[in-house]
XYZ file of C-alpha atoms in Angstrom:
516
model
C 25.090 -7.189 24.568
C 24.993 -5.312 21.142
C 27.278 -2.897 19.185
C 26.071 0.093 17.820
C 27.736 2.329 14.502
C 26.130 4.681 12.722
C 23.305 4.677 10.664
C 24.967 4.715 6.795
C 27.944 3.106 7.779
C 25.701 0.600 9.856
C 23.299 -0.335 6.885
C 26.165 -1.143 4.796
C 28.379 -2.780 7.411
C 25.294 -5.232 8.106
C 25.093 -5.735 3.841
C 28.697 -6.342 3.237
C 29.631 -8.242 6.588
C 27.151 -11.236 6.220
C 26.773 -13.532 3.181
C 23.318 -13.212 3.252
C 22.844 -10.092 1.664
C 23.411 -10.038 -2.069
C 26.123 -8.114 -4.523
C 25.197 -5.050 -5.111
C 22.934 -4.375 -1.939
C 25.954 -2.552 -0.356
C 25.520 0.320 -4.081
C 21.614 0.398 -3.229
C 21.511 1.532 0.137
C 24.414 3.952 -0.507
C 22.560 5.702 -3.118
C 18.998 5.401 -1.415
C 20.495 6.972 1.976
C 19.053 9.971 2.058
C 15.365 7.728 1.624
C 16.482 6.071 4.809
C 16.960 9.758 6.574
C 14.148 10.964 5.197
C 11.790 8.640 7.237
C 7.967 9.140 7.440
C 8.850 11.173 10.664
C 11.114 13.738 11.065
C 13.959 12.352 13.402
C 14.376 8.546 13.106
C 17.238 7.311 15.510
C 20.755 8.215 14.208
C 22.591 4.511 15.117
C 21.791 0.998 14.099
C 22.377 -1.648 16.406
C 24.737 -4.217 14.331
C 22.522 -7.496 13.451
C 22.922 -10.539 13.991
C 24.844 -12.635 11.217
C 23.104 -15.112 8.292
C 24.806 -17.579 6.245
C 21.815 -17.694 3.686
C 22.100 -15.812 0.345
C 18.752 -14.943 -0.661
C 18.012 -14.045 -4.689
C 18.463 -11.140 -6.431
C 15.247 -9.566 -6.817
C 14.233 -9.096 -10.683
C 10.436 -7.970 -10.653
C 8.541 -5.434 -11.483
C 9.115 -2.133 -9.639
C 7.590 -0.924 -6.197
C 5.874 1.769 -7.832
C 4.442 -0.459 -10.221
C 3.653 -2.778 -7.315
C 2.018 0.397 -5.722
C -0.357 1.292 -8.637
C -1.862 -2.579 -8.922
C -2.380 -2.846 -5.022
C -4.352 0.492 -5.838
C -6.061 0.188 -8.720
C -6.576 -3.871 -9.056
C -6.795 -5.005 -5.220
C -9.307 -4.513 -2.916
C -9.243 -1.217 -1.210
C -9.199 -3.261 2.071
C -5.655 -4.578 1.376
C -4.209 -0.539 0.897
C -6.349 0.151 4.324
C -4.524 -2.779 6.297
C -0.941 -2.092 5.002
C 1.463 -1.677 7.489
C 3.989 1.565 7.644
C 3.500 4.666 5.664
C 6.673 3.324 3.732
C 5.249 -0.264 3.099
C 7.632 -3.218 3.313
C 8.266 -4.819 -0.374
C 8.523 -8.760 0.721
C 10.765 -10.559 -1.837
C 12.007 -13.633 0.127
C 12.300 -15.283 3.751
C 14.486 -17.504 5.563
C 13.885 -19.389 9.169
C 13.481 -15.794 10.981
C 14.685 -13.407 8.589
C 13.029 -11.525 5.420
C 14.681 -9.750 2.898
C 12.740 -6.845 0.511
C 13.376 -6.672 -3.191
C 16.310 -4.397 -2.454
C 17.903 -6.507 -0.278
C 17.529 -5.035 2.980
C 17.296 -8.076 6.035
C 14.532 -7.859 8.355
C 14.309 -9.839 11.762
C 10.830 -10.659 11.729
C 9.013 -10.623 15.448
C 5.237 -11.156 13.732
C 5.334 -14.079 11.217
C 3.058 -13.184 8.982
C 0.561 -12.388 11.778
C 1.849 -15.227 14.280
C 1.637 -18.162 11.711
C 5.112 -18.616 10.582
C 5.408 -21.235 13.763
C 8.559 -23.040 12.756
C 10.237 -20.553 10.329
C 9.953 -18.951 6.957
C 10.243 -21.522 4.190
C 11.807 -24.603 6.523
C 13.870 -26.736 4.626
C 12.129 -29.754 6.247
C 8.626 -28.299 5.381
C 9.384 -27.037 2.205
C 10.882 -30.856 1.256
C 7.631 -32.520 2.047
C 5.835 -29.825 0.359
C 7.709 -30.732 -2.786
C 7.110 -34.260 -2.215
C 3.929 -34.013 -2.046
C 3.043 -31.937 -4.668
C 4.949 -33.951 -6.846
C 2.536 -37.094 -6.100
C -0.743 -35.223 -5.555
C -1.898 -31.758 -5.502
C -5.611 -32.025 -4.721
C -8.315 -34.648 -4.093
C -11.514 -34.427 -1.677
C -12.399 -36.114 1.500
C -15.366 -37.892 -0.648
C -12.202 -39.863 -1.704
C -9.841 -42.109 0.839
C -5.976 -41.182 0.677
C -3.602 -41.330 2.853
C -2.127 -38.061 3.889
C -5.607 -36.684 5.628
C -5.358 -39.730 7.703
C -2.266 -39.917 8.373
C -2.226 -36.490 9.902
C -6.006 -36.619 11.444
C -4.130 -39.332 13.808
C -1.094 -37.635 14.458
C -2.579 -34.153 15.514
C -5.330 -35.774 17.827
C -2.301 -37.662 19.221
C -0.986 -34.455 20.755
C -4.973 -33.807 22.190
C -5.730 -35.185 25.711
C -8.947 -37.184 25.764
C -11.625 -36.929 24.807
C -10.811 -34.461 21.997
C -9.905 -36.810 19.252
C -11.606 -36.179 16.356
C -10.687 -33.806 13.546
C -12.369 -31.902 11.341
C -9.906 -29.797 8.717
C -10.230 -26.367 7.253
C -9.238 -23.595 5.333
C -8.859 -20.857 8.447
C -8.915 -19.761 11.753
C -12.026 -17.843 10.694
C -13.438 -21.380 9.111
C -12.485 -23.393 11.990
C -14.293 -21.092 14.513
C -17.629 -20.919 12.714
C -17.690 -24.513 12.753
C -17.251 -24.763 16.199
C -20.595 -22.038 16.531
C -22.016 -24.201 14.336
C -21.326 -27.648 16.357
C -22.186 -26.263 19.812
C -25.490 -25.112 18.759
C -26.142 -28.363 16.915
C -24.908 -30.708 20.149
C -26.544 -28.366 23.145
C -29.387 -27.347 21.623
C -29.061 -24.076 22.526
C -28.161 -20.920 20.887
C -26.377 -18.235 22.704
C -22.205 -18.041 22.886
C -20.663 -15.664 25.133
C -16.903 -14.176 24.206
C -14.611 -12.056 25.774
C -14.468 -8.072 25.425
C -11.342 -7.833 22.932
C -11.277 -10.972 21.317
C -10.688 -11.354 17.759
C -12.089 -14.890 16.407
C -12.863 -14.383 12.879
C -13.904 -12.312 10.268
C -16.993 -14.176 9.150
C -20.418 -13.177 8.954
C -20.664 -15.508 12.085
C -17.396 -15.266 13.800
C -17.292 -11.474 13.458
C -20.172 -11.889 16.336
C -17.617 -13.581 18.435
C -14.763 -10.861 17.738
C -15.233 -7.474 19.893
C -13.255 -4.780 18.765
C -14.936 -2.301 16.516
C -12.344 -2.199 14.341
C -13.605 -5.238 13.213
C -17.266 -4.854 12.697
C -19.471 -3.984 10.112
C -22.462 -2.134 10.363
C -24.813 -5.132 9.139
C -26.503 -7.357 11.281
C -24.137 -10.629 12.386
C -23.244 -13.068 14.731
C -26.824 -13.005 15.859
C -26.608 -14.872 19.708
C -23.339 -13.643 20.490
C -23.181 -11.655 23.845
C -19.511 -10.159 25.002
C -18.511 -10.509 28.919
C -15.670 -8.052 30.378
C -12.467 -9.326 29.314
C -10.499 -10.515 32.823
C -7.387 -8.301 32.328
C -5.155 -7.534 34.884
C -3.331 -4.775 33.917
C -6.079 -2.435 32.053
C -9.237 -3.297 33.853
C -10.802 -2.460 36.840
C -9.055 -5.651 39.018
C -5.367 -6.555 39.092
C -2.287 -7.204 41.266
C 1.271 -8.098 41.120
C 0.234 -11.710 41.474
C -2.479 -12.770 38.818
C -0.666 -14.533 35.868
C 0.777 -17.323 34.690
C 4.085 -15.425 32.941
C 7.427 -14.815 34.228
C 6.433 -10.746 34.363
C 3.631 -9.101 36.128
C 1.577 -6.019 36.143
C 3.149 -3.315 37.816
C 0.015 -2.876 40.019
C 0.059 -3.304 43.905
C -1.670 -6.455 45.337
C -2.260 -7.225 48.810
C -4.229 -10.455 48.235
C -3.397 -13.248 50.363
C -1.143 -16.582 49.013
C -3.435 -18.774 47.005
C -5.912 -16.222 46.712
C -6.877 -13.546 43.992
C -9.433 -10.713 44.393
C -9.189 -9.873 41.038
C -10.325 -13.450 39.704
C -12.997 -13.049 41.635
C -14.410 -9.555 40.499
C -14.079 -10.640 37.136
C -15.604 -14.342 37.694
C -18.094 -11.983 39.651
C -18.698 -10.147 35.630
C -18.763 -13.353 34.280
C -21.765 -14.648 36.497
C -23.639 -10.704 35.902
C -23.411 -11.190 31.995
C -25.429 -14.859 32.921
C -28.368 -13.323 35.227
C -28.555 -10.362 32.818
C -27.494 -11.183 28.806
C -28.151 -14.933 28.095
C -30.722 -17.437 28.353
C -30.469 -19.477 31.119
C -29.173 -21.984 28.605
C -26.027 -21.436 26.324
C -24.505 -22.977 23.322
C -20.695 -22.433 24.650
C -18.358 -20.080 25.419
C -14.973 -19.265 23.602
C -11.949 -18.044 24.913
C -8.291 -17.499 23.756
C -5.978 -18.903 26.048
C -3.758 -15.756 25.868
C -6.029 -13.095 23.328
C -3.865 -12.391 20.518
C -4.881 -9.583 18.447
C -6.623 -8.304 21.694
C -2.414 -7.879 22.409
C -1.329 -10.450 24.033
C -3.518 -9.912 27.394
C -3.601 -13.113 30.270
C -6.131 -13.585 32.429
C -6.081 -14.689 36.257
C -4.489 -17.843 36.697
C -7.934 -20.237 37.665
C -10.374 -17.672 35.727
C -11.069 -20.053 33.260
C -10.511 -23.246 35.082
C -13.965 -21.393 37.107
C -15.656 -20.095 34.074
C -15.374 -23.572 32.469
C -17.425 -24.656 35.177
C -20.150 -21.854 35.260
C -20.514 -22.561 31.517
C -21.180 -26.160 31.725
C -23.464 -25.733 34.741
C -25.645 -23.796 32.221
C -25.381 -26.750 29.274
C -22.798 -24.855 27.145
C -19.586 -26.200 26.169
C -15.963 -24.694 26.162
C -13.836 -23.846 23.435
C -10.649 -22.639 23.323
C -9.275 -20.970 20.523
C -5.991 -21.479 19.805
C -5.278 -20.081 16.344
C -2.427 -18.344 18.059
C -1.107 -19.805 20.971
C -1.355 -23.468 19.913
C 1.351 -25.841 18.534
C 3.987 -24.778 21.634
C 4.227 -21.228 20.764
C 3.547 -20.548 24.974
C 6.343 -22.890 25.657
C 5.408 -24.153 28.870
C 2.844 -26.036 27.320
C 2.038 -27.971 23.490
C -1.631 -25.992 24.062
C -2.292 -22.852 25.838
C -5.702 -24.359 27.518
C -3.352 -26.241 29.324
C -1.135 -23.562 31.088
C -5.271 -22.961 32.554
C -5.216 -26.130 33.790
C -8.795 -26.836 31.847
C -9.770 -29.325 29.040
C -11.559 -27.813 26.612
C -15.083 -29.437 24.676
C -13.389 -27.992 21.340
C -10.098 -26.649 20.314
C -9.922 -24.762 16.764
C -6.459 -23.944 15.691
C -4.861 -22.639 11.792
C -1.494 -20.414 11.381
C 0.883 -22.233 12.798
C -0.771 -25.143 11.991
C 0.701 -25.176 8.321
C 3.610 -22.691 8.896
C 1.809 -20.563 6.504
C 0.497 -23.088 4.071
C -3.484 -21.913 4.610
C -4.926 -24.789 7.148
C -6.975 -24.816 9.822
C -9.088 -27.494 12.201
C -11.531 -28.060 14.617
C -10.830 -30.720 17.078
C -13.277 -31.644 19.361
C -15.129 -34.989 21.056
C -16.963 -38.062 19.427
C -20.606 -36.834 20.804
C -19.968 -33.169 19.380
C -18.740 -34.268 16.087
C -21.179 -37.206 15.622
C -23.940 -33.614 16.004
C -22.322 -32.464 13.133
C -23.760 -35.399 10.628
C -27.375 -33.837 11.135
C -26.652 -32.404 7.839
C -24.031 -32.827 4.925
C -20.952 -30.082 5.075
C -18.781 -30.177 2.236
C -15.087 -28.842 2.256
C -13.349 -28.712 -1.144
C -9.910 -27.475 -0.042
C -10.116 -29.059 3.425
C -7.671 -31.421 4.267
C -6.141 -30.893 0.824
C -3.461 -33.551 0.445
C -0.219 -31.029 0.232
C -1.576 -29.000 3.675
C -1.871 -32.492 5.345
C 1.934 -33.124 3.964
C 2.946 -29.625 5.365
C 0.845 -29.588 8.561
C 2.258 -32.958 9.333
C 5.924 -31.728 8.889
C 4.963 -29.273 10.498
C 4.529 -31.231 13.635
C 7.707 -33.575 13.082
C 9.803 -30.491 13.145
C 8.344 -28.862 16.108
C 9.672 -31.878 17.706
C 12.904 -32.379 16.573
C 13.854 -28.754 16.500
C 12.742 -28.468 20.111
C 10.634 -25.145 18.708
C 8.653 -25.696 22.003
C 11.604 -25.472 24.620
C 13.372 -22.647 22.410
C 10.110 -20.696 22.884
C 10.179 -21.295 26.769
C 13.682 -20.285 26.954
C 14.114 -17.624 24.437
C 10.475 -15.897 25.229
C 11.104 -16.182 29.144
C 14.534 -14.128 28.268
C 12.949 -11.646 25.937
C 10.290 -11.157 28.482
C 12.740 -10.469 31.466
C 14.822 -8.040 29.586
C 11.562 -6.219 28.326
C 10.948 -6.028 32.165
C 13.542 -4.222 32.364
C 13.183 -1.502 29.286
C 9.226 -1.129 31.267
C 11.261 -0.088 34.655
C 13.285 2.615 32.442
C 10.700 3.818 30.170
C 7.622 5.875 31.748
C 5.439 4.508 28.379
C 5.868 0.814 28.535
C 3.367 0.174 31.109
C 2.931 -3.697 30.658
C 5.323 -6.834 29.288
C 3.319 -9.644 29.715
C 2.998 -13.328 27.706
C 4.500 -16.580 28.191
C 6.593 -18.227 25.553
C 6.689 -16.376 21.948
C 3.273 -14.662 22.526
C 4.109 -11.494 24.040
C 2.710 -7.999 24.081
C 4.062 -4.884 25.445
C 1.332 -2.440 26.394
C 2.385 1.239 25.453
C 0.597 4.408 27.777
C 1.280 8.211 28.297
C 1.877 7.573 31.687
C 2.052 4.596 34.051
C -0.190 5.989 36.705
C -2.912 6.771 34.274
C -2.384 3.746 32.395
C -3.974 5.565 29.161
C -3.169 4.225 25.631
C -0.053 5.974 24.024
C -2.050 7.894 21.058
C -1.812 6.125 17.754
C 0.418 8.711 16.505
C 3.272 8.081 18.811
C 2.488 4.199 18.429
C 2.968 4.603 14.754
C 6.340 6.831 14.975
C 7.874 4.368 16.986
C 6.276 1.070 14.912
C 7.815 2.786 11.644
C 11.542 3.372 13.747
C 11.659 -0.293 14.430
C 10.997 -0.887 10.862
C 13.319 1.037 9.567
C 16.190 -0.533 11.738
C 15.549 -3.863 10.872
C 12.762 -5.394 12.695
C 9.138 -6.389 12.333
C 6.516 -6.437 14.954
C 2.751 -6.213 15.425
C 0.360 -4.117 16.871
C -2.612 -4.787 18.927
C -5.458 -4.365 21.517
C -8.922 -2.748 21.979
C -7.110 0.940 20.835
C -4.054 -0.256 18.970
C -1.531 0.041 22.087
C -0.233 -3.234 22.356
C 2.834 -4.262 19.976
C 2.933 -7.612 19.311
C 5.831 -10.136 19.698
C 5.237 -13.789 17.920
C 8.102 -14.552 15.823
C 8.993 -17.779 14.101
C 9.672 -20.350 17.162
C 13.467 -20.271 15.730
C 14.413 -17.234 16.827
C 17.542 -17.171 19.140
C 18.662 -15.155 21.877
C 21.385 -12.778 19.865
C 18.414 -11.841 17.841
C 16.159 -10.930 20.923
C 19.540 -8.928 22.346
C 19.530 -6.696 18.818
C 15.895 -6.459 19.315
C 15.860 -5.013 22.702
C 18.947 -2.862 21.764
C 16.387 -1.421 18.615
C 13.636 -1.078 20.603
C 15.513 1.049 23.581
C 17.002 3.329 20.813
C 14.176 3.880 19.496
C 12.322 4.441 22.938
C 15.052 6.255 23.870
C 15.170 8.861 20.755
C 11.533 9.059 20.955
C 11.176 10.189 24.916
C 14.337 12.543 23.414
C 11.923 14.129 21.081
C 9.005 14.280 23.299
């Protein structure tokens, strides 16, 4: 499945085999190899899987230095950007193709976490990056106080992919835009005030949408999202309910279930929460509730196959309506399905979306019915940037080349293999206590121990984050204590570069359970 060699010879191998990696990368990594040994932890694996080949040739890198870079992103950015930077040897971004990035020294990276799961159809798309040029060559900005015709050309084209009723579009900026709209709509349409959310989400960042999100990490100590009550989050693996049955992925939990077929105990413990959060936290009238089909930086976690089909229902009988967030898991990314609300079987009162939307160009929308929306006119809103004409052109493009690439399919196919194979690193490994996801949104759940089913300690999480790093890959990290790494790569990815993943990630497993 993969060849290994060792780690210098390996670096350079990978450098001088492939035309991808530029003259004089092979001199760099020579000189700098006692960098590479001298990892932010002590014993980094000793071999290098070889990666997988790349006709592109990306450019040399001329800029300033990384220490230079290092001293503005102290001194001139926002302390909040050195606080969220990943690895204690930062990644210095120079340039990406499809699925790969290369730093300003020339080193490739297969990246698993596009930019936070919203490079959807790959970095820098010759497709999208043609009608981005088109575009800006005819018209960078207008309004929507004016009438041209990229807004409505895509306004049509992404309700087209919407079942009824949901056909009417407003456009944003962000996820985090998109989703305080949608608090802002529901409350305007039911009359009502109070949203419930699930325990983990992330929805925003917002004074209002950081009332939605629950996960500490998150919050400030200020008062927000006023009306925003949190219900237990229906997870199968880490809560109190779950079998070998519950999910709608091609892995589940490891834990026993003697439920019989068609029916799931767990469902109904946690539809049993639900309906305790109603007698006990909420009016007996809500605005809506929100719910990721498949939580995202919550890591990846799935619920119980009808759960929300059920908790649709419970919300409506109580005048709120349903939203599903699908910032991450929209635009095919779950493969089975163009939406992840409809791997649930449901059809949502409002579906917000961004990332993938624009394949990084910043975008974002609320979709949602004629009644809803026509609420919305009670007042005047006024978007500057929304629905600017070039993130129509990319967005648009966007969609065209999900469709002819067959992104979709290749996520079925190519997550449903990754996911299988991780299934099989979580039977050898005692810390990989969960592989769940469906498509290209995947998490795998790290613990001590599988019986206890406690969080690996940050610590280890970062030593073995920082490994995969330094052999060439990028993923995320996730969940309520930072457990969960995340796996949502460009939908382009193919299966040689999933087979040098999993042969990175069991080395590093591997060297790490060595150590321990």
């Amino acid at each position: 499945m993969f060849k290994v060699i060792s780690s210098l010879s390996g670096r350079c191998a990978v450098l001088k085999g492939q035309s991808c990696s530029r003259p004089g990368s092979v001199k760099f990594h020579l000189a700098n190899a006692a960098l590479y040994q001298k990892s932010a932890f002590r014993h980094p694996p000793t071999d290098i899987p070889d990666m997988p080949p790349c006709n592109f040739k990306p450019e040399e890198y001329t800029g300033m230095s990384k220490e230079r870079m290092m001293e503005i992103r102290r001194k001139n950015c926002n302390p909040m950007i050195m606080k969220v930077t990943s690895y204690k040897k930062p990644v210095f971004i120079h340039q990406g193709h499809m699925q790969w990035l290369w730093d300003v020294d020339g080193k490739r990276y297969l990246d698993l976490f596009a930019g936070v799961a919203t490079v959807s159809v790959g970095h820098c798309h010759p497709k999208v990056t043609a009608a981005a040029e088109q575009q800006l060559k005819r018209l960078w900005h207008t309004t929507n106080i004016y009438v041209y015709p990229p807004l409505h050309e895509y306004c049509e084209k992404l309700a087209s992919y919407l079942p009824d009723p949901l056909k009417v579009v407003y456009l944003t900026n962000s996820g985090s835009e998109a989703n305080d709209l949608a608090m802002l709509m529901a409350r305007l349409y039911t009359g009502n005030f109070d949203i419930i959310t699930f325990r983990g989400s992330y929805h925003g960042g917002s004074p209002q949408t950081m009332g939605l999100t629950s996960n500490a990490a998150y919050k400030y100590p200020i008062a927000n999202g006023l009306g925003c009550t949190n219900t237990m989050c229906p997870d199968v693996f880490r809560g109190p309910w779950g079998g070998s049955h519950c999910r709608d992925s091609p892995v589940q939990t490891i834990r026993e279930c003697s439920c019989a077929q068609g029916y799931c105990m767990a469902n109904d413990q946690y539809i049993g929460q639900l309906k305790e959060t109603f007698a006990t936290s909420v009016p007996s009238r809500i605005a809506a509730f929100f719910g990721e089909p498949i939580q995202g930086v919550g890591g990846a976690v799935q619920y119980p196959k009808n759960y929300l089909k059920e908790a649709y229902k419970l919300v409506r009988e109580r005048g709120g309506v349903c939203i599903a967030d699908e910032v991450q898991t929209g635009f095919g990314r779950t493969g089975s399905h163009f939406w992840g609300f409809q791997g649930h079987d449901v059809i949502p009162d409002m579906v917000t979306m961004a990332k993938g939307i624009g394949n990084g160009f910043p975008m974002g929308a609320v979709v949602t019915t004629p009644e809803i929306a026509a609420s919305f006119a009670k007042g005047v809103h006024f978007n500057t940037f929304g629905g600017n004409p070039v993130a129509c052109a990319v967005a648009s493009s966007v969609l065209d080349t999900i469709k002819e690439d067959g992104a979709q399919q290749n996520s079925l196919n190519v997550g449903t293999y990754l996911m299988t194979e991780l299934a099989k690193l979580r039977d050898k490994y005692e810390i990989i206590g969960d592989v769940r996801g469906k498509g290209l949104q995947i998490g795998v759940e790290m613990v001590k121990d599988k019986a206890s089913r406690e969080p690996l300690p940050p610590e280890a999480m970062s030593e073995i984050f920082e490994d995969i790093k330094d052999m060439g890959v990028l993923i995320g990290k996730g969940g309520v204590y930072g457990q969960t790494f995340r796996i949502q790569p460009p939908m382009c990815i193919t299966k040689d570069d999933v087979d040098f993943f999993l042969s990175v990630l069991n080395k590093v497993v591997h060297s790490y359970m060595d150590r321990k």
